[in-house]
PDB file of C-alpha atoms in Angstrom:
ATOM      1  CA  MET A  14    -197.287  -9.389 -64.638  1.00 70.00           C
ATOM      2  CA  ASP A  15    -200.257 -10.354 -62.152  1.00 77.00           C
ATOM      3  CA  MET A  16    -198.269  -8.772 -59.452  1.00 85.00           C
ATOM      4  CA  PHE A  17    -197.915  -5.510 -61.312  1.00 87.00           C
ATOM      5  CA  PHE A  18    -201.090  -5.211 -61.776  1.00 87.00           C
ATOM      6  CA  ASP A  19    -202.351  -6.142 -58.254  1.00 87.00           C
ATOM      7  CA  ILE A  20    -199.777  -4.116 -57.085  1.00 90.00           C
ATOM      8  CA  ILE A  21    -201.419  -0.944 -59.680  1.00 90.00           C
ATOM      9  CA  ILE A  22    -205.033  -1.540 -58.159  1.00 89.00           C
ATOM     10  CA  ALA A  23    -204.144  -1.780 -54.698  1.00 91.00           C
ATOM     11  CA  GLY A  24    -202.183   1.381 -54.893  1.00 91.00           C
ATOM     12  CA  PHE A  25    -205.148   3.577 -56.823  1.00 92.00           C
ATOM     13  CA  LEU A  26    -207.509   1.912 -53.736  1.00 92.00           C
ATOM     14  CA  VAL A  27    -205.598   3.876 -50.965  1.00 93.00           C
ATOM     15  CA  ILE A  28    -204.592   6.390 -52.716  1.00 92.00           C
ATOM     16  CA  GLY A  29    -208.604   7.498 -53.491  1.00 92.00           C
ATOM     17  CA  GLY A  30    -209.673   6.147 -49.891  1.00 92.00           C
ATOM     18  CA  ILE A  31    -206.913   8.663 -48.256  1.00 93.00           C
ATOM     19  CA  PHE A  32    -207.749  11.148 -50.865  1.00 93.00           C
ATOM     20  CA  GLY A  33    -211.549  10.649 -49.614  1.00 91.00           C
ATOM     21  CA  ILE A  34    -210.876  11.088 -45.827  1.00 92.00           C
ATOM     22  CA  VAL A  35    -208.713  13.919 -46.529  1.00 92.00           C
ATOM     23  CA  GLY A  36    -211.803  15.809 -47.863  1.00 91.00           C
ATOM     24  CA  SER A  37    -214.282  14.596 -45.529  1.00 90.00           C
ATOM     25  CA  PHE A  38    -211.882  16.012 -42.533  1.00 91.00           C
ATOM     26  CA  GLY A  39    -211.086  19.406 -44.054  1.00 90.00           C
ATOM     27  CA  LEU A  40    -215.317  19.508 -44.476  1.00 88.00           C
ATOM     28  CA  LEU A  41    -214.883  18.812 -40.280  1.00 88.00           C
ATOM     29  CA  LYS A  42    -211.886  20.532 -39.441  1.00 87.00           C
ATOM     30  CA  LEU A  43    -211.501  23.844 -41.762  1.00 87.00           C
ATOM     31  CA  ASN A  44    -212.346  27.109 -39.739  1.00 85.00           C
ATOM     32  CA  ASP A  45    -213.506  29.067 -42.665  1.00 84.00           C
ATOM     33  CA  ARG A  46    -216.345  29.488 -44.304  1.00 81.00           C
ATOM     34  CA  MET A  47    -214.653  29.630 -47.858  1.00 83.00           C
ATOM     35  CA  SER A  48    -212.002  27.259 -47.195  1.00 85.00           C
ATOM     36  CA  ARG A  49    -213.823  24.519 -45.974  1.00 86.00           C
ATOM     37  CA  LEU A  50    -215.433  24.636 -49.679  1.00 86.00           C
ATOM     38  CA  HIS A  51    -212.152  23.652 -50.556  1.00 86.00           C
ATOM     39  CA  ALA A  52    -211.610  19.873 -48.912  1.00 85.00           C
ATOM     40  CA  PRO A  53    -214.789  18.037 -50.409  1.00 84.00           C
ATOM     41  CA  THR A  54    -214.889  19.508 -53.632  1.00 86.00           C
ATOM     42  CA  LYS A  55    -211.366  18.184 -54.373  1.00 88.00           C
ATOM     43  CA  ALA A  56    -209.778  15.783 -52.773  1.00 89.00           C
ATOM     44  CA  THR A  57    -212.724  13.877 -52.050  1.00 89.00           C
ATOM     45  CA  THR A  58    -213.435  14.113 -56.080  1.00 89.00           C
ATOM     46  CA  LEU A  59    -210.013  12.770 -56.582  1.00 90.00           C
ATOM     47  CA  GLY A  60    -210.214   9.672 -54.149  1.00 91.00           C
ATOM     48  CA  VAL A  61    -213.435   8.957 -55.934  1.00 91.00           C
ATOM     49  CA  GLY A  62    -211.441   9.291 -59.478  1.00 90.00           C
ATOM     50  CA  GLY A  63    -208.381   7.116 -57.866  1.00 91.00           C
ATOM     51  CA  VAL A  64    -211.631   4.168 -56.814  1.00 91.00           C
ATOM     52  CA  LEU A  65    -212.663   4.468 -60.377  1.00 90.00           C
ATOM     53  CA  LEU A  66    -209.531   4.202 -61.949  1.00 90.00           C
ATOM     54  CA  ALA A  67    -208.881   0.946 -59.720  1.00 89.00           C
ATOM     55  CA  SER A  68    -212.428  -0.434 -61.117  1.00 88.00           C
ATOM     56  CA  MET A  69    -210.985   0.198 -64.362  1.00 88.00           C
ATOM     57  CA  THR A  70    -207.902  -1.543 -63.770  1.00 88.00           C
ATOM     58  CA  HIS A  71    -209.183  -4.010 -62.352  1.00 87.00           C
ATOM     59  CA  ALA A  72    -212.241  -5.011 -65.387  1.00 86.00           C
ATOM     60  CA  ALA A  73    -209.843  -5.092 -67.752  1.00 87.00           C
ATOM     61  CA  VAL A  74    -206.941  -7.041 -65.868  1.00 86.00           C
ATOM     62  CA  TYR A  75    -209.048 -10.051 -64.380  1.00 84.00           C
ATOM     63  CA  GLU A  76    -212.271  -9.722 -66.180  1.00 81.00           C
ATOM     64  CA  HIS A  77    -211.164  -9.494 -69.063  1.00 82.00           C
ATOM     65  CA  HIS A  78    -213.279  -7.071 -71.053  1.00 82.00           C
ATOM     66  CA  LEU A  79    -213.328  -3.024 -71.119  1.00 84.00           C
ATOM     67  CA  SER A  80    -215.334  -1.314 -69.096  1.00 80.00           C
ATOM     68  CA  VAL A  81    -216.435   2.031 -69.891  1.00 83.00           C
ATOM     69  CA  HIS A  82    -219.335   2.286 -67.317  1.00 82.00           C
ATOM     70  CA  GLU A  83    -216.706   4.264 -64.670  1.00 83.00           C
ATOM     71  CA  LEU A  84    -215.852   6.865 -67.892  1.00 87.00           C
ATOM     72  CA  MET A  85    -219.138   7.852 -67.625  1.00 88.00           C
ATOM     73  CA  ILE A  86    -219.282   8.493 -63.900  1.00 88.00           C
ATOM     74  CA  THR A  87    -215.727  10.026 -64.354  1.00 88.00           C
ATOM     75  CA  LEU A  88    -216.748  12.342 -66.812  1.00 89.00           C
ATOM     76  CA  PHE A  89    -220.142  13.727 -64.837  1.00 90.00           C
ATOM     77  CA  LEU A  90    -218.245  13.632 -61.870  1.00 88.00           C
ATOM     78  CA  PHE A  91    -215.764  16.291 -62.682  1.00 89.00           C
ATOM     79  CA  LEU A  92    -217.426  18.244 -64.606  1.00 90.00           C
ATOM     80  CA  THR A  93    -220.681  18.677 -62.023  1.00 90.00           C
ATOM     81  CA  ALA A  94    -217.812  19.307 -58.971  1.00 89.00           C
ATOM     82  CA  PRO A  95    -216.879  22.749 -59.873  1.00 90.00           C
ATOM     83  CA  ILE A  96    -220.555  23.902 -61.159  1.00 91.00           C
ATOM     84  CA  THR A  97    -221.945  22.677 -57.811  1.00 91.00           C
ATOM     85  CA  ALA A  98    -218.508  24.417 -55.559  1.00 90.00           C
ATOM     86  CA  ASN A  99    -219.942  27.865 -57.635  1.00 89.00           C
ATOM     87  CA  PHE A 100    -222.911  27.624 -56.224  1.00 89.00           C
ATOM     88  CA  ILE A 101    -222.491  26.435 -52.429  1.00 89.00           C
ATOM     89  CA  ALA A 102    -219.804  29.496 -52.970  1.00 88.00           C
ATOM     90  CA  LYS A 103    -222.473  32.022 -53.850  1.00 86.00           C
ATOM     91  CA  VAL A 104    -224.788  30.634 -51.435  1.00 87.00           C
ATOM     92  CA  HIS A 105    -221.785  31.604 -48.834  1.00 86.00           C
ATOM     93  CA  ILE A 106    -222.010  34.828 -51.251  1.00 84.00           C
ATOM     94  CA  HIS A 107    -225.799  35.743 -51.115  1.00 82.00           C
ATOM     95  CA  ARG A 108    -226.153  35.145 -47.105  1.00 82.00           C
ATOM     96  CA  HIS A 109    -222.863  36.676 -45.092  1.00 79.00           C
ATOM     97  CA  ASP A 110    -221.525  39.297 -47.819  1.00 76.00           C
ATOM     98  CA  THR A 111    -222.247  42.585 -48.715  1.00 75.00           C
ATOM     99  CA  PRO A 112    -221.777  44.214 -51.750  1.00 71.00           C
ATOM    100  CA  GLU A 113    -219.452  47.028 -49.591  1.00 73.00           C
ATOM    101  CA  SER A 114    -217.568  43.868 -47.730  1.00 75.00           C
ATOM    102  CA  LEU A 115    -216.484  41.550 -50.933  1.00 75.00           C
ATOM    103  CA  PRO A 116    -213.791  43.323 -53.015  1.00 76.00           C
ATOM    104  CA  ASP A 117    -214.195  45.327 -56.225  1.00 75.00           C
ATOM    105  CA  ALA A 118    -215.487  43.723 -58.710  1.00 70.00           C
ATOM    106  CA  GLY A 119    -214.012  45.842 -61.434  1.00 74.00           C
ATOM    107  CA  GLN A 120    -215.476  46.742 -64.756  1.00 74.00           C
ATOM    108  CA  ASP A 121    -218.806  45.915 -63.234  1.00 71.00           C
ATOM    109  CA  LYS A 122    -220.327  47.406 -60.853  1.00 70.00           C
ATOM    110  CA  VAL A 123    -221.573  44.957 -58.434  1.00 72.00           C
ATOM    111  CA  TRP A 124    -220.716  40.518 -57.981  1.00 73.00           C
ATOM    112  CA  ALA A 125    -223.550  39.119 -60.256  1.00 71.00           C
ATOM    113  CA  THR A 126    -225.575  37.348 -57.102  1.00 68.00           C
ATOM    114  CA  HIS A 127    -226.049  41.079 -55.730  1.00 71.00           C
ATOM    115  CA  LYS A 128    -227.324  42.044 -59.148  1.00 70.00           C
ATOM    116  CA  LYS A 129    -230.602  43.308 -59.209  1.00 68.00           C
ATOM    117  CA  PRO A 130    -232.566  42.505 -62.742  1.00 64.00           C
ATOM    118  CA  GLU A 131    -233.544  46.152 -64.067  1.00 66.00           C
ATOM    119  CA  ASN A 132    -237.233  45.710 -64.962  1.00 64.00           C
ATOM    120  CA  GLU A 133    -237.688  43.964 -61.656  1.00 62.00           C
ATOM    121  CA  VAL A 134    -240.036  45.556 -59.403  1.00 60.00           C
ATOM    122  CA  ILE A 135    -239.009  44.810 -55.471  1.00 60.00           C
ATOM    123  CA  GLY A 136    -240.798  44.896 -52.346  1.00 61.00           C
ATOM    124  CA  PRO A 137    -244.539  45.696 -52.149  1.00 61.00           C
ATOM    125  CA  GLU A 138    -244.644  48.791 -54.707  1.00 53.00           C
ATOM    126  CA  VAL A 139    -248.181  47.605 -56.520  1.00 49.00           C
TER     127      VAL A 139
ATOM    128  CA  MET B  24    -203.064  -7.527 -51.947  1.00 82.00           C
ATOM    129  CA  ILE B  25    -206.265  -6.318 -53.172  1.00 82.00           C
ATOM    130  CA  GLU B  26    -208.170  -7.329 -50.326  1.00 86.00           C
ATOM    131  CA  THR B  27    -206.803  -5.760 -47.950  1.00 89.00           C
ATOM    132  CA  ALA B  28    -206.784  -2.288 -49.812  1.00 88.00           C
ATOM    133  CA  ALA B  29    -210.481  -2.439 -50.782  1.00 89.00           C
ATOM    134  CA  ILE B  30    -210.588  -2.704 -47.450  1.00 92.00           C
ATOM    135  CA  PHE B  31    -208.945  -0.187 -46.277  1.00 91.00           C
ATOM    136  CA  ALA B  32    -210.567   1.957 -48.943  1.00 90.00           C
ATOM    137  CA  PHE B  33    -214.150   0.950 -47.728  1.00 92.00           C
ATOM    138  CA  LEU B  34    -213.245   1.985 -44.277  1.00 93.00           C
ATOM    139  CA  CYS B  35    -211.711   5.340 -45.644  1.00 92.00           C
ATOM    140  CA  PHE B  36    -215.171   6.242 -47.357  1.00 92.00           C
ATOM    141  CA  ALA B  37    -217.612   4.439 -44.267  1.00 94.00           C
ATOM    142  CA  LEU B  38    -215.511   6.912 -41.871  1.00 93.00           C
ATOM    143  CA  SER B  39    -216.042   9.843 -44.529  1.00 93.00           C
ATOM    144  CA  LEU B  40    -219.611   9.091 -44.266  1.00 93.00           C
ATOM    145  CA  VAL B  41    -219.765   8.937 -40.639  1.00 94.00           C
ATOM    146  CA  MET B  42    -217.876  12.805 -40.552  1.00 92.00           C
ATOM    147  CA  ASN B  43    -220.080  14.265 -43.265  1.00 91.00           C
ATOM    148  CA  LEU B  44    -223.338  12.760 -41.233  1.00 93.00           C
ATOM    149  CA  TRP B  45    -221.928  14.389 -38.266  1.00 92.00           C
ATOM    150  CA  LYS B  46    -221.090  18.221 -40.095  1.00 90.00           C
ATOM    151  CA  VAL B  47    -224.978  17.452 -41.619  1.00 91.00           C
ATOM    152  CA  VAL B  48    -226.553  17.424 -38.249  1.00 92.00           C
ATOM    153  CA  ALA B  49    -223.391  20.039 -36.387  1.00 88.00           C
ATOM    154  CA  ALA B  50    -223.361  22.358 -39.323  1.00 83.00           C
ATOM    155  CA  ASP B  51    -223.832  26.066 -37.722  1.00 83.00           C
ATOM    156  CA  ASP B  52    -224.886  27.648 -41.621  1.00 85.00           C
ATOM    157  CA  VAL B  53    -227.209  25.814 -44.308  1.00 87.00           C
ATOM    158  CA  ALA B  54    -224.765  26.249 -47.163  1.00 86.00           C
ATOM    159  CA  ASP B  55    -222.211  24.344 -44.795  1.00 88.00           C
ATOM    160  CA  ARG B  56    -225.172  21.447 -44.706  1.00 90.00           C
ATOM    161  CA  ILE B  57    -225.472  21.359 -48.084  1.00 90.00           C
ATOM    162  CA  LEU B  58    -221.903  20.854 -48.119  1.00 90.00           C
ATOM    163  CA  ALA B  59    -221.682  18.128 -46.701  1.00 91.00           C
ATOM    164  CA  LEU B  60    -224.710  16.664 -48.123  1.00 91.00           C
ATOM    165  CA  ASP B  61    -223.494  17.271 -51.588  1.00 91.00           C
ATOM    166  CA  THR B  62    -220.139  15.691 -49.960  1.00 91.00           C
ATOM    167  CA  MET B  63    -222.393  12.457 -48.634  1.00 92.00           C
ATOM    168  CA  PHE B  64    -223.554  11.699 -52.163  1.00 92.00           C
ATOM    169  CA  ILE B  65    -219.864  11.619 -53.709  1.00 91.00           C
ATOM    170  CA  ASN B  66    -218.808   9.278 -50.863  1.00 92.00           C
ATOM    171  CA  ALA B  67    -221.766   6.950 -51.351  1.00 92.00           C
ATOM    172  CA  ILE B  68    -220.578   6.720 -55.429  1.00 91.00           C
ATOM    173  CA  ALA B  69    -217.265   5.414 -54.309  1.00 91.00           C
ATOM    174  CA  LEU B  70    -218.654   2.956 -51.838  1.00 92.00           C
ATOM    175  CA  MET B  71    -220.758   1.834 -54.845  1.00 91.00           C
ATOM    176  CA  VAL B  72    -218.202   1.620 -57.619  1.00 90.00           C
ATOM    177  CA  LEU B  73    -216.027  -0.181 -54.344  1.00 91.00           C
ATOM    178  CA  TYR B  74    -218.723  -2.579 -53.794  1.00 91.00           C
ATOM    179  CA  GLY B  75    -219.223  -3.458 -57.440  1.00 88.00           C
ATOM    180  CA  LEU B  76    -215.226  -4.048 -57.601  1.00 87.00           C
ATOM    181  CA  ALA B  77    -215.540  -6.847 -54.502  1.00 87.00           C
ATOM    182  CA  LEU B  78    -218.380  -8.478 -55.698  1.00 87.00           C
ATOM    183  CA  GLY B  79    -217.057  -8.255 -59.410  1.00 80.00           C
ATOM    184  CA  THR B  80    -220.485  -7.189 -61.187  1.00 81.00           C
ATOM    185  CA  GLU B  81    -221.371  -4.246 -63.035  1.00 80.00           C
ATOM    186  CA  ILE B  82    -225.061  -3.976 -61.504  1.00 85.00           C
ATOM    187  CA  PHE B  83    -223.617  -0.660 -59.614  1.00 88.00           C
ATOM    188  CA  PHE B  84    -222.408   1.569 -62.428  1.00 88.00           C
ATOM    189  CA  GLU B  85    -226.081   2.154 -63.284  1.00 88.00           C
ATOM    190  CA  ALA B  86    -227.528   2.624 -59.698  1.00 90.00           C
ATOM    191  CA  ALA B  87    -223.379   4.553 -59.035  1.00 89.00           C
ATOM    192  CA  MET B  88    -224.732   7.300 -62.209  1.00 90.00           C
ATOM    193  CA  ILE B  89    -228.205   7.829 -60.588  1.00 91.00           C
ATOM    194  CA  ILE B  90    -226.831   8.734 -57.298  1.00 91.00           C
ATOM    195  CA  ALA B  91    -224.355  10.816 -58.814  1.00 90.00           C
ATOM    196  CA  MET B  92    -227.371  13.231 -61.230  1.00 91.00           C
ATOM    197  CA  LEU B  93    -229.558  12.791 -58.937  1.00 92.00           C
ATOM    198  CA  GLY B  94    -227.171  14.255 -56.297  1.00 91.00           C
ATOM    199  CA  PHE B  95    -225.948  17.324 -59.044  1.00 92.00           C
ATOM    200  CA  VAL B  96    -230.056  18.297 -59.938  1.00 93.00           C
ATOM    201  CA  SER B  97    -230.702  18.200 -55.613  1.00 93.00           C
ATOM    202  CA  THR B  98    -227.685  20.436 -54.888  1.00 91.00           C
ATOM    203  CA  VAL B  99    -228.412  22.671 -57.527  1.00 91.00           C
ATOM    204  CA  ALA B 100    -232.432  23.113 -56.712  1.00 91.00           C
ATOM    205  CA  TYR B 101    -231.154  23.380 -52.885  1.00 89.00           C
ATOM    206  CA  ALA B 102    -228.147  26.439 -54.059  1.00 88.00           C
ATOM    207  CA  ARG B 103    -231.056  27.977 -55.716  1.00 87.00           C
ATOM    208  CA  PHE B 104    -233.607  27.656 -53.329  1.00 88.00           C
ATOM    209  CA  ILE B 105    -231.843  29.990 -50.635  1.00 86.00           C
ATOM    210  CA  LEU B 106    -230.182  32.202 -53.951  1.00 82.00           C
ATOM    211  CA  ARG B 107    -233.850  33.193 -55.414  1.00 77.00           C
ATOM    212  CA  GLY B 108    -236.229  31.428 -53.268  1.00 76.00           C
ATOM    213  CA  ASN B 109    -237.502  29.675 -56.323  1.00 73.00           C
ATOM    214  CA  ILE B 110    -236.340  26.253 -58.298  1.00 72.00           C
ATOM    215  CA  ILE B 111    -237.965  27.676 -61.179  1.00 72.00           C
ATOM    216  CA  GLU B 112    -238.822  30.993 -62.317  1.00 66.00           C
TER     217      GLU B 112
END
């Protein structure tokens, strides 16, 4: 039975390591700015998830207690990874795209990152 | 078997950190630099959890949690500073 859990923990560790290295290699290798955003935010988060699963199984099998610290880290990481990705994508759009070069925003007139507040005075008009 | 897998994972994440550091130095745009820094935070969390697994202690989970929170807050602060020019309006 120990052999079975050994294989599971080692599998989680190897999968996590491979996902982590794929994410960082994608950050180096991909050419386009926006596609470069995908590799670290998805693959590396999955790699950390694999390591956390391995740590949880290890605590349950070899140290004979349920460890829920990992669940907190997992929850926090999987909640915040999309938010950071969204912020960095907004930085890309804001710095490199004009409102004309972006696709149609549909019902809204412009994309949110180009939208100026209506009552704000822009420039030295005071 | 677990030892071998843990050493493999250590090597993977260490190599990832080196690649991220290279990207931080060689980035052609400030948003790329923020992205590489954020990835470095996530890889540091993975290394911390691996170290706790290798030693069999639970002290490192708090450290990993703090790194996760600081990483999120600092990434959002950098991005907001570039987007809006200040952090708290």
